[in-house]
């Protein structure tokens, strides 16, 4: 039986990016995927966050992915209208992919504190780019047609059973660690007996209909957008362009008590959205529940849950897939440290402590956005009047316009969800007296408080963003040339922990952001420790941040705050 350090189950975006991140650190993981190696045929997530784009940039495939999806000049506004062929209610302006950086100042989500911006493209296209880059550029061993059926653990080793879906042949593979990135119906999670906590949101069940039609675009009465919401007495729903020409995605509500949406029902709903009959060809249909659930634990022994295997929530603000991707890279650097020998296995206890709380925060935020929009759009006093003539219809549209812009602006300008989530209870972060800025979906305040994302800035002389200078290991940012950091450098070298030092003392754009002279940044861009002076005990600092302190740094933190 084959034995590996790390096996990843699931070759969706979470699993592939995790495998590529490991490969970039010199660690070869095997990826098992039940599906075939053909292109995915259903469009799911249609927003890739700015944070995910930062990760793709680091892995070398962000530009290729930006070339996918809608044409460069296709408007990606969020539009609210009575029907596709009806009257526009309001519009939330976003920059198209072709002007994503040059015209940021004119866009609601412009001027974000990052070297990257979000990209409106389907997960269908993302998976194609990731698969090709992982296999052909980074040498990742991806094995399709491998359906994992069972898992067992003993003596620090995991054994997976699988079936080759082409031949029916069964097999086993062993690993020191396993990442379960196998989706919302995760076999591994169920086999391990890990429960999902939460439940249905009360917003019902939905069927996503992915279809092809040349008729949709020609029936828009207003300039089309990326997210086209339709609000009228008959329905509330949306139509999303996938390629800007003939591929579309819509979401149809499943009637209470029904198993799914019949052909007659989704045809009726599409006609209600359009305002007319169209010719179309259904490519794929998927059913899903509006739920807000998070796994009770993200780890069982040496198996770790990530992505939809660990959480699910309403697709508001587009952060299901994106949160899952950061789950993966929040774990891979720790696994790399253990496999490479500079971190003990105790570091892995930090994964649940850090990412489980994030899952709770994001799920609550998504559920709140969904509930707020639901309250507005289900108020039939106004929804039923959107197409009425004269002042009656105008008043209803004004009411909806004002409330929708105020509510939905948070999910479509979600800088806080991208960069403002704080790790507040990690055993490998050295907290101090500082308090992180409060979390809000659309608000982000850069901070050097330990547990926060490292603040973005651009180096004056080269124009290089800090993101491009951060390496695969830890980075010590130094704002005072008179501080001797050799003790920290020597402490890292003594235990084999990768560490680079970057002088930012003379960077004008860094000075307003960095209120401590020494800031230690982890491989996942989180701040692990900060100070205004060289520490007297650099070995203890390195022990905590690499998981080697027996008390997780508790006593050290207590001494610092006395």
Tab-separated table of N, CA, C and O in Angstrom, residues 321-366:
chain	number	residue	atom	x	y	z
A	321	UNK	N	-16.882	29.407	-0.866
A	321	UNK	CA	-15.672	28.873	-1.475
A	321	UNK	C	-14.435	29.611	-0.985
A	321	UNK	O	-13.401	29.002	-0.666
A	322	UNK	N	-14.522	30.927	-0.907
A	322	UNK	CA	-13.347	31.723	-0.556
A	322	UNK	C	-12.897	31.486	0.879
A	322	UNK	O	-11.697	31.399	1.152
A	323	UNK	N	-13.849	31.351	1.797
A	323	UNK	CA	-13.481	31.018	3.172
A	323	UNK	C	-12.850	29.635	3.228
A	323	UNK	O	-11.886	29.405	3.961
A	324	UNK	N	-13.384	28.714	2.431
A	324	UNK	CA	-12.815	27.372	2.387
A	324	UNK	C	-11.394	27.354	1.882
A	324	UNK	O	-10.546	26.609	2.386
A	325	UNK	N	-11.114	28.164	0.880
A	325	UNK	CA	-9.752	28.233	0.340
A	325	UNK	C	-8.784	28.713	1.407
A	325	UNK	O	-7.673	28.180	1.558
A	326	UNK	N	-9.215	29.705	2.199
A	326	UNK	CA	-8.311	30.176	3.254
A	326	UNK	C	-8.227	29.183	4.407
A	326	UNK	O	-7.221	29.149	5.114
A	327	UNK	N	-9.266	28.362	4.602
A	327	UNK	CA	-9.104	27.231	5.527
A	327	UNK	C	-7.875	26.419	5.125
A	327	UNK	O	-7.022	26.099	5.951
A	328	UNK	N	-7.857	26.070	3.838
A	328	UNK	CA	-6.793	25.189	3.353
A	328	UNK	C	-5.408	25.758	3.562
A	328	UNK	O	-4.511	25.090	4.100
A	329	UNK	N	-5.194	27.011	3.146
A	329	UNK	CA	-3.860	27.593	3.268
A	329	UNK	C	-3.562	28.026	4.701
A	329	UNK	O	-2.403	28.306	5.039
A	330	UNK	N	-4.605	28.074	5.543
A	330	UNK	CA	-4.355	28.287	6.962
A	330	UNK	C	-3.811	27.049	7.636
A	330	UNK	O	-3.245	27.120	8.735
A	331	UNK	N	-3.959	25.902	6.994
A	331	UNK	CA	-3.458	24.629	7.519
A	331	UNK	C	-2.177	24.187	6.854
A	331	UNK	O	-1.296	23.620	7.508
A	332	UNK	N	-2.032	24.424	5.551
A	332	UNK	CA	-0.916	23.828	4.813
A	332	UNK	C	0.449	24.284	5.324
A	332	UNK	O	1.393	23.490	5.354
A	333	UNK	N	0.573	25.547	5.733
A	333	UNK	CA	1.891	25.989	6.212
A	333	UNK	C	2.251	25.285	7.516
A	333	UNK	O	3.432	24.994	7.781
A	334	UNK	N	1.240	24.964	8.349
A	334	UNK	CA	1.504	24.220	9.579
A	334	UNK	C	1.919	22.785	9.262
A	334	UNK	O	2.872	22.249	9.848
A	335	UNK	N	1.168	22.160	8.334
A	335	UNK	CA	1.537	20.802	7.929
A	335	UNK	C	2.944	20.768	7.354
A	335	UNK	O	3.718	19.837	7.608
A	336	UNK	N	3.284	21.781	6.563
A	336	UNK	CA	4.626	21.854	5.995
A	336	UNK	C	5.667	21.914	7.100
A	336	UNK	O	6.721	21.253	7.030
A	337	UNK	N	5.395	22.718	8.142
A	337	UNK	CA	6.341	22.816	9.250
A	337	UNK	C	6.557	21.490	9.945
A	337	UNK	O	7.681	21.136	10.321
A	338	UNK	N	5.477	20.715	10.110
A	338	UNK	CA	5.599	19.416	10.765
A	338	UNK	C	6.370	18.442	9.882
A	338	UNK	O	7.294	17.749	10.346
A	339	UNK	N	6.013	18.375	8.608
A	339	UNK	CA	6.681	17.442	7.695
A	339	UNK	C	8.163	17.798	7.531
A	339	UNK	O	9.033	16.918	7.490
A	340	UNK	N	8.464	19.090	7.473
A	340	UNK	CA	9.849	19.532	7.296
A	340	UNK	C	10.651	19.510	8.586
A	340	UNK	O	11.877	19.645	8.544
A	341	UNK	N	9.981	19.371	9.720
A	341	UNK	CA	10.669	19.169	10.982
A	341	UNK	C	10.904	20.396	11.832
A	341	UNK	O	11.423	20.270	12.946
A	342	UNK	N	10.514	21.583	11.381
A	342	UNK	CA	10.768	22.765	12.210
A	342	UNK	C	9.607	23.089	13.147
A	342	UNK	O	9.719	23.982	13.992
A	343	UNK	N	8.496	22.364	13.008
A	343	UNK	CA	7.358	22.546	13.911
A	343	UNK	C	6.923	21.187	14.443
A	343	UNK	O	6.879	20.205	13.701
A	344	UNK	N	6.588	21.093	15.723
A	344	UNK	CA	6.047	19.839	16.266
A	344	UNK	C	4.580	19.682	15.881
A	344	UNK	O	3.930	20.646	15.471
A	345	UNK	N	4.045	18.496	16.062
A	345	UNK	CA	2.644	18.267	15.713
A	345	UNK	C	1.690	19.105	16.555
A	345	UNK	O	0.541	19.343	16.151
A	346	UNK	N	2.168	19.601	17.688
A	346	UNK	CA	1.310	20.429	18.538
A	346	UNK	C	0.838	21.690	17.825
A	346	UNK	O	-0.207	22.253	18.179
A	347	UNK	N	1.559	22.138	16.819
A	347	UNK	CA	1.156	23.345	16.085
A	347	UNK	C	-0.207	23.152	15.430
A	347	UNK	O	-0.966	24.115	15.232
A	348	UNK	N	-0.551	21.903	15.108
A	348	UNK	CA	-1.789	21.630	14.391
A	348	UNK	C	-3.033	21.868	15.238
A	348	UNK	O	-4.136	21.994	14.708
A	349	UNK	N	-2.850	21.968	16.560
A	349	UNK	CA	-3.989	22.305	17.415
A	349	UNK	C	-4.519	23.699	17.106
A	349	UNK	O	-5.687	24.006	17.398
A	350	UNK	N	-3.686	24.531	16.510
A	350	UNK	CA	-4.093	25.903	16.215
A	350	UNK	C	-5.115	25.963	15.077
A	350	UNK	O	-5.853	26.954	14.980
A	351	UNK	N	-5.169	24.950	14.236
A	351	UNK	CA	-6.042	25.020	13.066
A	351	UNK	C	-7.507	25.177	13.478
A	351	UNK	O	-8.196	26.100	13.025
A	352	UNK	N	-8.000	24.307	14.336
A	352	UNK	CA	-9.393	24.422	14.778
A	352	UNK	C	-9.592	25.735	15.529
A	352	UNK	O	-10.595	26.430	15.321
A	353	UNK	N	-8.664	26.085	16.404
A	353	UNK	CA	-8.807	27.299	17.206
A	353	UNK	C	-8.948	28.543	16.332
A	353	UNK	O	-9.703	29.466	16.661
A	354	UNK	N	-8.239	28.572	15.215
A	354	UNK	CA	-8.252	29.749	14.349
A	354	UNK	C	-9.400	29.733	13.348
A	354	UNK	O	-10.138	30.708	13.202
A	355	UNK	N	-9.573	28.638	12.652
A	355	UNK	CA	-10.517	28.623	11.532
A	355	UNK	C	-11.954	28.338	11.966
A	355	UNK	O	-12.890	28.779	11.298
A	356	UNK	N	-12.170	27.630	13.059
A	356	UNK	CA	-13.540	27.369	13.500
A	356	UNK	C	-14.230	28.667	13.878
A	356	UNK	O	-15.407	28.890	13.546
A	357	UNK	N	-13.534	29.558	14.557
A	357	UNK	CA	-14.152	30.830	14.929
A	357	UNK	C	-14.442	31.677	13.703
A	357	UNK	O	-15.458	32.386	13.647
A	358	UNK	N	-13.580	31.601	12.690
A	358	UNK	CA	-13.840	32.321	11.440
A	358	UNK	C	-15.089	31.772	10.770
A	358	UNK	O	-15.936	32.525	10.274
A	359	UNK	N	-15.236	30.450	10.749
A	359	UNK	CA	-16.432	29.846	10.171
A	359	UNK	C	-17.691	30.358	10.841
A	359	UNK	O	-18.695	30.651	10.173
A	360	UNK	N	-17.642	30.482	12.167
A	360	UNK	CA	-18.796	31.004	12.883
A	360	UNK	C	-19.095	32.450	12.531
A	360	UNK	O	-20.251	32.832	12.319
A	361	UNK	N	-18.059	33.270	12.437
A	361	UNK	CA	-18.252	34.693	12.132
A	361	UNK	C	-18.799	34.890	10.714
A	361	UNK	O	-19.713	35.681	10.497
A	362	UNK	N	-18.231	34.171	9.756
A	362	UNK	CA	-18.672	34.345	8.371
A	362	UNK	C	-20.077	33.793	8.187
A	362	UNK	O	-20.911	34.380	7.485
A	363	UNK	N	-20.367	32.653	8.820
A	363	UNK	CA	-21.713	32.083	8.672
A	363	UNK	C	-22.764	33.017	9.255
A	363	UNK	O	-23.842	33.195	8.674
A	364	UNK	N	-22.467	33.628	10.381
A	364	UNK	CA	-23.410	34.580	10.968
A	364	UNK	C	-23.592	35.800	10.073
A	364	UNK	O	-24.710	36.307	9.902
A	365	UNK	N	-22.481	36.271	9.497
A	365	UNK	CA	-22.564	37.437	8.614
A	365	UNK	C	-23.390	37.120	7.373
A	365	UNK	O	-24.249	37.915	6.961
A	366	UNK	N	-23.146	35.948	6.756
A	366	UNK	CA	-23.893	35.565	5.557
A	366	UNK	C	-25.378	35.387	5.853
A	366	UNK	O	-26.239	35.827	5.089
